[in-house]
Coordinates of C-alpha atoms and ligand atoms in Angstrom, one line a residue:
M26 CA 86.3 112.2 97.5
S27 CA 86.8 110.5 94.2
T28 CA 90.1 109.2 92.8
R29 CA 90.7 108.9 89.1
V30 CA 93.0 106.1 87.9
R31 CA 94.9 107.0 84.8
L32 CA 95.3 104.2 82.4
I33 CA 98.8 103.8 80.8
E34 CA 98.5 102.3 77.3
L35 CA 101.5 100.8 75.6
A36 CA 101.6 100.4 71.8
P37 CA 104.2 99.9 69.1
G38 CA 105.5 103.0 67.4
G39 CA 107.4 103.8 64.2
A40 CA 109.1 106.5 62.2
G41 CA 105.8 108.3 61.9
D42 CA 105.9 108.9 65.6
A43 CA 109.2 110.8 65.4
E44 CA 107.7 114.1 66.3
A45 CA 106.2 112.8 69.6
V46 CA 109.5 111.0 70.4
D47 CA 111.5 114.1 69.7
R48 CA 109.2 116.2 72.0
I49 CA 109.7 113.7 74.8
M50 CA 113.4 113.4 74.1
L51 CA 114.0 117.1 74.4
A52 CA 111.9 117.4 77.5
A53 CA 113.2 114.3 79.2
F54 CA 117.0 114.4 78.8
D55 CA 119.1 116.9 80.7
P56 CA 121.2 118.7 78.0
R57 CA 124.2 118.7 80.5
Y58 CA 124.8 115.0 79.8
G59 CA 124.5 114.8 76.0
E60 CA 122.3 111.6 76.2
A61 CA 119.5 112.6 73.9
W62 CA 119.4 111.3 70.4
T63 CA 118.5 113.5 67.3
R64 CA 115.4 112.8 65.3
S65 CA 117.4 111.5 62.4
Q66 CA 119.3 109.1 64.7
C67 CA 116.0 107.7 65.9
I68 CA 114.5 107.4 62.4
G69 CA 117.8 105.8 61.2
I70 CA 117.9 103.1 63.9
L71 CA 114.2 102.3 63.5
A72 CA 114.9 101.2 59.9
M73 CA 117.3 98.6 61.2
P74 CA 116.3 95.0 61.7
G75 CA 115.5 93.9 65.3
V76 CA 114.8 97.5 66.5
W77 CA 111.4 98.5 67.9
L78 CA 109.8 101.5 69.6
T79 CA 107.2 101.3 72.3
L80 CA 105.0 104.3 73.1
A81 CA 103.2 104.9 76.4
R82 CA 100.0 107.0 76.2
V83 CA 97.8 108.5 78.9
D84 CA 94.5 110.0 77.8
E85 CA 95.7 109.4 74.2
A86 CA 98.7 111.7 74.6
V87 CA 102.2 110.2 74.2
V88 CA 104.0 110.6 77.5
G89 CA 106.9 108.2 77.2
F90 CA 108.7 105.8 74.9
A91 CA 111.3 103.0 74.9
L92 CA 113.6 102.0 72.1
V93 CA 115.1 98.5 71.9
R94 CA 117.5 96.6 69.6
A95 CA 117.6 92.8 69.6
I96 CA 120.3 90.8 68.0
M97 CA 119.8 87.0 68.2
D98 CA 118.9 86.2 71.8
E99 CA 120.3 89.4 73.4
A100 CA 118.8 92.8 73.4
E101 CA 119.7 96.3 74.5
L102 CA 117.4 98.9 75.9
L103 CA 118.7 101.9 73.9
L104 CA 116.5 104.6 75.4
I105 CA 113.6 105.0 77.8
A106 CA 112.1 108.4 78.6
V107 CA 109.0 109.9 80.2
D108 CA 107.7 113.4 79.8
P109 CA 108.6 115.2 83.1
P110 CA 105.0 116.1 84.1
A111 CA 104.0 112.4 83.7
R112 CA 106.8 111.0 85.9
R113 CA 106.6 109.0 89.1
S114 CA 103.2 107.7 88.2
G115 CA 104.3 104.3 86.8
V116 CA 104.9 105.1 83.1
G117 CA 108.6 104.3 83.2
A118 CA 107.9 101.0 85.0
A119 CA 105.1 100.1 82.6
L120 CA 107.4 100.7 79.6
L121 CA 110.1 98.6 81.2
R122 CA 107.7 95.7 81.9
G123 CA 106.4 96.0 78.3
V124 CA 109.9 95.9 76.9
I125 CA 110.7 92.8 79.0
A126 CA 107.5 91.1 77.9
E127 CA 108.2 91.9 74.3
C128 CA 111.8 90.6 74.6
E129 CA 110.6 87.4 76.1
G130 CA 108.0 86.9 73.4
R131 CA 110.8 87.4 70.8
G132 CA 113.0 84.8 72.3
V133 CA 115.5 87.2 74.0
A134 CA 117.3 85.6 76.9
K135 CA 119.2 88.6 78.2
L136 CA 118.4 92.3 78.2
H137 CA 121.3 94.8 78.6
L138 CA 121.3 98.5 79.2
E139 CA 123.7 101.2 80.0
V140 CA 123.1 104.3 82.1
R141 CA 125.0 107.4 83.1
A142 CA 126.6 107.0 86.6
N143 CA 124.4 109.5 88.5
N144 CA 121.1 108.9 86.7
P145 CA 118.2 108.2 89.0
A146 CA 116.9 105.7 86.5
V147 CA 119.2 103.2 88.2
A148 CA 116.5 102.9 90.9
L149 CA 114.0 101.9 88.3
Y150 CA 116.3 99.3 86.8
A151 CA 117.3 97.8 90.1
A152 CA 113.6 97.5 91.0
H153 CA 113.1 95.4 87.9
G154 CA 115.8 92.9 88.5
F155 CA 118.7 94.4 86.6
R156 CA 122.1 93.6 88.0
H157 CA 125.2 95.7 87.7
A158 CA 127.5 94.4 85.0
G159 CA 130.3 96.9 84.5
V160 CA 131.6 100.5 84.1
R161 CA 132.5 102.3 80.9
R162 CA 134.8 105.2 82.0
N163 CA 134.1 108.6 80.4
Y164 CA 131.4 107.2 78.1
Y165 CA 129.2 110.2 78.1
R166 CA 130.4 113.7 77.3
G167 CA 128.4 116.8 78.0
P168 CA 128.3 119.8 75.7
G169 CA 131.0 121.5 77.9
G170 CA 133.3 118.5 77.4
Q171 CA 132.8 117.1 80.9
A172 CA 133.0 113.3 80.9
F173 CA 130.6 110.9 82.8
D174 CA 131.0 107.2 83.4
A175 CA 128.4 104.8 82.2
H176 CA 127.3 101.8 84.1
T177 CA 126.1 98.7 82.4
Y178 CA 123.3 96.5 83.7
A179 CA 121.7 93.2 82.6
R180 CA 118.8 91.0 83.4
E181 CA 118.2 87.4 82.4
L182 CA 114.7 86.8 80.8
E183 CA 112.3 83.9 80.6
I184 CA 111.7 83.0 77.0
H185 CA 108.0 82.5 76.2
R186 CA 108.0 80.8 72.8
Ligands
LIG209 C1 113.9 107.2 84.3 C2 112.5 107.5 83.9 C3 112.2 106.9 82.5 C4 111.5 107.0 84.9 O1 110.2 107.3 84.5 P1 108.9 107.4 85.5 O2 107.7 107.3 84.8 O3 109.1 108.5 86.5 O4 109.1 106.0 86.4 P2 108.1 105.3 87.4 O5 107.1 106.4 87.9 O6 107.5 104.1 86.7 O7 109.0 104.9 88.5 C5 109.1 103.6 89.0 C6 110.1 103.5 90.1 O8 111.4 103.8 89.6 C7 112.1 104.5 90.7 N1 112.4 105.9 90.2 C8 112.0 106.4 89.0 N2 112.4 107.7 88.9 C9 113.2 107.9 90.0 C10 113.9 109.0 90.5 N3 114.0 110.2 89.8 N4 114.5 108.9 91.7 C11 114.5 107.8 92.4 N5 113.8 106.7 92.0 C12 113.1 106.8 90.8 C13 111.2 104.5 91.9 O9 111.5 103.3 92.6 C14 109.9 104.5 91.2 O10 108.8 104.0 92.1 P3 108.1 105.0 93.1 O11 107.7 106.2 92.3 O12 106.9 104.2 93.5 O13 109.1 105.4 94.1 C15 112.3 109.1 83.8 O14 112.8 109.7 85.0 C16 113.1 109.8 82.7 O15 112.5 109.9 81.6 N6 114.3 110.2 82.9 C17 115.1 110.9 81.9 C18 115.5 110.0 80.7 C19 116.5 109.0 81.2 O16 117.5 109.3 81.9 N7 116.3 107.7 80.8 C20 117.2 106.6 81.3 C21 118.4 106.5 80.4 S1 118.0 106.0 78.7

């Protein structure tokens, strides 16, 4: 019996990757919660200072991405998403580790994120040292008008500069 290890490659992305990001966005986010961003929202934010995109590839195909915004020594993980067929094989964790390393290299001391109350991504964040910081009541609104709370998390980083 042979086992094939699939290499996860991380690389910076940009507005030219909007199509791949859009594809993952539509596949990854459940439309019931209204969390996905539009292509123009992604392109718009990528033009702002301190914003960067990280792409995860397996066998040269984009299977996930993370979008981050840094302001001074704090940053926010705006989005992280993995194509459903590629999940539970370490892509999300690799992206998160990559984001943390990039933040530390840029002098970011604290990384924040916010997640819908019942999103299983919370397990991923907890496993990477994020601590619960607060609740934003009725922050997300699904297409049917149903409201969902958001939970904020944060992690202190070690600056490597
Ligand atoms: C959250 C998400 C990015 C995780 O991606 P992934 O590639 O499946 O994550 P990994 O395989 O690296 O998972 C690492 C660990 O996180 C935890 N985890 C990830 N997804 C989980 C789930 N659905 N349920 C429970 N634990 C989960 C587990 O501890 C997992 O380790 P294990 O597989 O050894 O048990 C992916 O599920 C996704 O794209 N979700 C939709 C988009 C989203 O809601 N993003 C977060 C808000 S922006």
